[in-house]
């Protein structure tokens, strides 16, 4: 995903992505957020999560380490914090071409549910979304409310990702070997 460089609006460490998502919605930010997890920062993990917004409502999600977009990118980002988050402001016109990538789109409430675990924030986000975004996106959130089903949680999505689980196991084994050598075991 290619985005023009925005104007840095805020950069900080947060323990919960919910705080950033609520702040973006409250300020009706148009631009994008870059999330770097502690794994990326401390353990030489790969990739960053990028979420774009129009008037505070999420539009796209992309993970640079896995090269996945849309809901799978949110699953890649749904790991324990803290996160270093940078918010960038852009004009809506600068996001138009990026927002045409249907495979990167996410339903408006999904980031709040999957990253923040906050159904109330997800509802607020859906209310702020333009009407055409909900049906056009096939928002699973709205469909779930209608048919009584629930969306897959971030934990379920993570557990269904065998490749990611295997990568974590390999990283843990490697770290255990390094510590054992350091401690002369």
Short mmCIF file of C-alpha atoms in Angstrom, two decimals, residues 13-185:
data_model
loop_
_atom_site.label_atom_id
_atom_site.label_comp_id
_atom_site.label_asym_id
_atom_site.label_seq_id
_atom_site.Cartn_x
_atom_site.Cartn_y
_atom_site.Cartn_z
CA UNK A 13 3.43 4.83 23.07
CA UNK A 14 0.08 3.37 24.06
CA UNK A 15 -0.72 0.16 25.89
CA UNK A 16 -4.09 -0.24 24.21
CA UNK A 17 -4.91 0.59 20.57
CA UNK A 18 -8.42 1.50 21.74
CA UNK A 19 -7.06 4.82 23.03
CA UNK A 20 -5.78 5.77 19.58
CA UNK A 21 -8.94 4.63 17.80
CA UNK A 22 -11.11 6.66 20.21
CA UNK A 23 -8.88 9.72 19.81
CA UNK A 24 -8.99 9.49 16.00
CA UNK A 25 -12.79 9.18 16.06
CA UNK A 26 -13.20 12.08 18.50
CA UNK A 27 -10.98 14.35 16.41
CA UNK A 28 -12.47 13.13 13.10
CA UNK A 29 -8.96 12.62 11.75
CA UNK A 30 -8.47 12.11 8.04
CA UNK A 31 -5.14 10.42 7.48
CA UNK A 32 -3.55 7.29 8.83
CA UNK A 33 -2.07 5.66 11.92
CA UNK A 34 1.07 3.54 11.99
CA UNK A 35 1.13 0.92 14.77
CA UNK A 36 4.43 -0.69 15.77
CA UNK A 37 4.03 -3.43 18.36
CA UNK A 38 6.47 -4.12 21.16
CA UNK A 39 7.49 -7.24 19.22
CA UNK A 40 8.62 -5.04 16.34
CA UNK A 41 10.28 -2.51 18.61
CA UNK A 42 12.05 -4.85 21.05
CA UNK A 43 12.43 -8.21 19.37
CA UNK A 44 13.32 -7.20 15.82
CA UNK A 45 9.89 -8.29 14.66
CA UNK A 46 8.89 -7.40 11.18
CA UNK A 47 6.28 -5.01 10.01
CA UNK A 48 3.94 -2.31 11.02
CA UNK A 49 0.20 -2.01 10.91
CA UNK A 50 -1.29 0.90 9.00
CA UNK A 51 -4.92 1.97 9.28
CA UNK A 52 -6.34 4.81 7.21
CA UNK A 53 -9.22 7.01 8.34
CA UNK A 54 -11.68 9.40 6.79
CA UNK A 55 -13.30 11.74 9.32
CA UNK A 56 -12.22 9.41 12.13
CA UNK A 57 -13.72 6.26 10.57
CA UNK A 58 -11.35 3.42 9.60
CA UNK A 59 -11.26 2.58 5.88
CA UNK A 60 -8.19 0.41 5.15
CA UNK A 61 -5.83 -1.81 7.12
CA UNK A 62 -2.50 -3.17 5.95
CA UNK A 63 0.36 -5.01 7.69
CA UNK A 64 3.79 -4.46 6.14
CA UNK A 65 5.38 -7.57 7.68
CA UNK A 66 2.85 -10.06 6.35
CA UNK A 67 1.80 -8.06 3.27
CA UNK A 68 -1.84 -8.72 4.14
CA UNK A 69 -4.65 -6.23 4.01
CA UNK A 70 -8.19 -5.86 5.28
CA UNK A 71 -9.39 -7.99 8.22
CA UNK A 72 -6.35 -10.34 8.06
CA UNK A 73 -4.09 -7.32 8.65
CA UNK A 74 -6.02 -6.55 11.83
CA UNK A 75 -5.45 -10.14 12.98
CA UNK A 76 -1.71 -9.66 12.35
CA UNK A 77 -1.75 -6.51 14.44
CA UNK A 78 -3.86 -7.97 17.27
CA UNK A 79 -1.02 -8.86 19.62
CA UNK A 80 -0.40 -7.54 23.13
CA UNK A 81 0.96 -4.01 23.36
CA UNK A 82 2.44 -1.62 24.05
CA UNK A 83 2.46 -0.01 20.64
CA UNK A 84 4.26 2.99 19.30
CA UNK A 85 1.61 4.87 17.34
CA UNK A 86 2.17 7.72 14.92
CA UNK A 87 -0.82 9.64 13.56
CA UNK A 88 -0.52 11.46 10.25
CA UNK A 89 -2.98 13.95 8.78
CA UNK A 90 -3.70 13.99 5.05
CA UNK A 91 -6.23 15.66 2.82
CA UNK A 92 -9.06 13.33 1.82
CA UNK A 93 -8.08 13.79 -1.84
CA UNK A 94 -4.63 12.33 -1.06
CA UNK A 95 -6.27 9.13 0.22
CA UNK A 96 -8.70 8.64 -2.67
CA UNK A 97 -6.52 6.36 -4.80
CA UNK A 98 -5.49 4.23 -1.80
CA UNK A 99 -9.11 3.89 -0.68
CA UNK A 100 -9.99 2.30 -4.03
CA UNK A 101 -8.19 -0.92 -2.94
CA UNK A 102 -11.19 -3.07 -2.00
CA UNK A 103 -8.97 -5.93 -0.74
CA UNK A 104 -7.57 -3.65 1.99
CA UNK A 105 -10.91 -2.34 3.26
CA UNK A 106 -12.25 -3.07 6.72
CA UNK A 107 -15.75 -2.58 8.08
CA UNK A 108 -15.89 0.64 10.13
CA UNK A 109 -16.34 -1.01 13.54
CA UNK A 110 -13.92 -3.89 13.07
CA UNK A 111 -10.68 -2.20 14.27
CA UNK A 112 -12.37 -1.12 17.53
CA UNK A 113 -13.63 -4.66 18.10
CA UNK A 114 -10.56 -6.62 17.03
CA UNK A 115 -7.79 -4.33 18.28
CA UNK A 116 -9.50 -2.46 21.09
CA UNK A 117 -11.99 -5.10 22.24
CA UNK A 118 -14.51 -2.29 22.65
CA UNK A 119 -18.02 -2.94 21.27
CA UNK A 120 -19.23 0.51 22.39
CA UNK A 121 -16.45 2.23 20.43
CA UNK A 122 -17.25 0.01 17.45
CA UNK A 123 -20.90 1.11 17.63
CA UNK A 124 -19.86 4.77 17.84
CA UNK A 125 -17.59 4.29 14.85
CA UNK A 126 -20.37 2.67 12.80
CA UNK A 127 -22.71 5.55 13.67
CA UNK A 128 -20.07 8.03 12.44
CA UNK A 129 -19.55 6.12 9.19
CA UNK A 130 -21.32 7.33 6.06
CA UNK A 131 -24.39 5.21 5.30
CA UNK A 132 -22.92 4.01 2.02
CA UNK A 133 -19.94 2.45 3.81
CA UNK A 134 -21.98 0.00 5.86
CA UNK A 135 -23.89 -1.87 3.13
CA UNK A 136 -21.23 -1.36 0.46
CA UNK A 137 -18.63 -2.90 2.72
CA UNK A 138 -20.82 -5.87 3.62
CA UNK A 139 -20.08 -4.85 7.18
CA UNK A 140 -20.08 -8.12 9.07
CA UNK A 141 -20.85 -6.10 12.19
CA UNK A 142 -24.26 -5.09 10.84
CA UNK A 143 -24.93 -8.53 9.41
CA UNK A 144 -24.08 -10.14 12.74
CA UNK A 145 -26.54 -7.89 14.52
CA UNK A 146 -29.24 -8.83 12.02
CA UNK A 147 -28.78 -12.61 11.98
CA UNK A 148 -27.70 -13.12 15.58
CA UNK A 149 -24.18 -14.33 14.79
CA UNK A 150 -20.98 -12.74 16.05
CA UNK A 151 -17.79 -11.95 14.19
CA UNK A 152 -14.66 -13.89 14.80
CA UNK A 153 -12.77 -12.27 17.67
CA UNK A 154 -9.16 -11.19 17.37
CA UNK A 155 -8.14 -14.16 19.53
CA UNK A 156 -10.04 -16.60 17.30
CA UNK A 157 -8.53 -15.04 14.19
CA UNK A 158 -5.07 -15.29 15.75
CA UNK A 159 -5.59 -18.94 16.73
CA UNK A 160 -6.74 -19.76 13.19
CA UNK A 161 -3.47 -18.39 11.79
CA UNK A 162 -1.21 -21.46 12.01
CA UNK A 163 1.63 -19.67 10.20
CA UNK A 164 1.71 -16.88 12.80
CA UNK A 165 1.58 -19.35 15.70
CA UNK A 166 4.46 -21.33 14.23
CA UNK A 167 6.50 -18.13 13.81
CA UNK A 168 5.93 -17.25 17.47
CA UNK A 169 6.98 -20.75 18.53
CA UNK A 170 10.17 -20.50 16.47
CA UNK A 171 10.94 -17.08 17.93
CA UNK A 172 10.37 -18.39 21.48
CA UNK A 173 12.67 -21.37 20.85
CA UNK A 174 15.37 -19.09 19.49
CA UNK A 175 15.11 -16.75 22.46
CA UNK A 176 15.20 -19.69 24.88
CA UNK A 177 18.39 -21.01 23.25
CA UNK A 178 20.01 -17.57 23.46
CA UNK A 179 19.11 -17.21 27.14
CA UNK A 180 20.34 -20.72 27.89
CA UNK A 181 23.68 -19.86 26.29
CA UNK A 182 23.87 -16.57 28.20
CA UNK A 183 23.17 -18.38 31.47
CA UNK A 184 25.56 -21.20 30.51
CA UNK A 185 22.93 -23.94 30.65
#
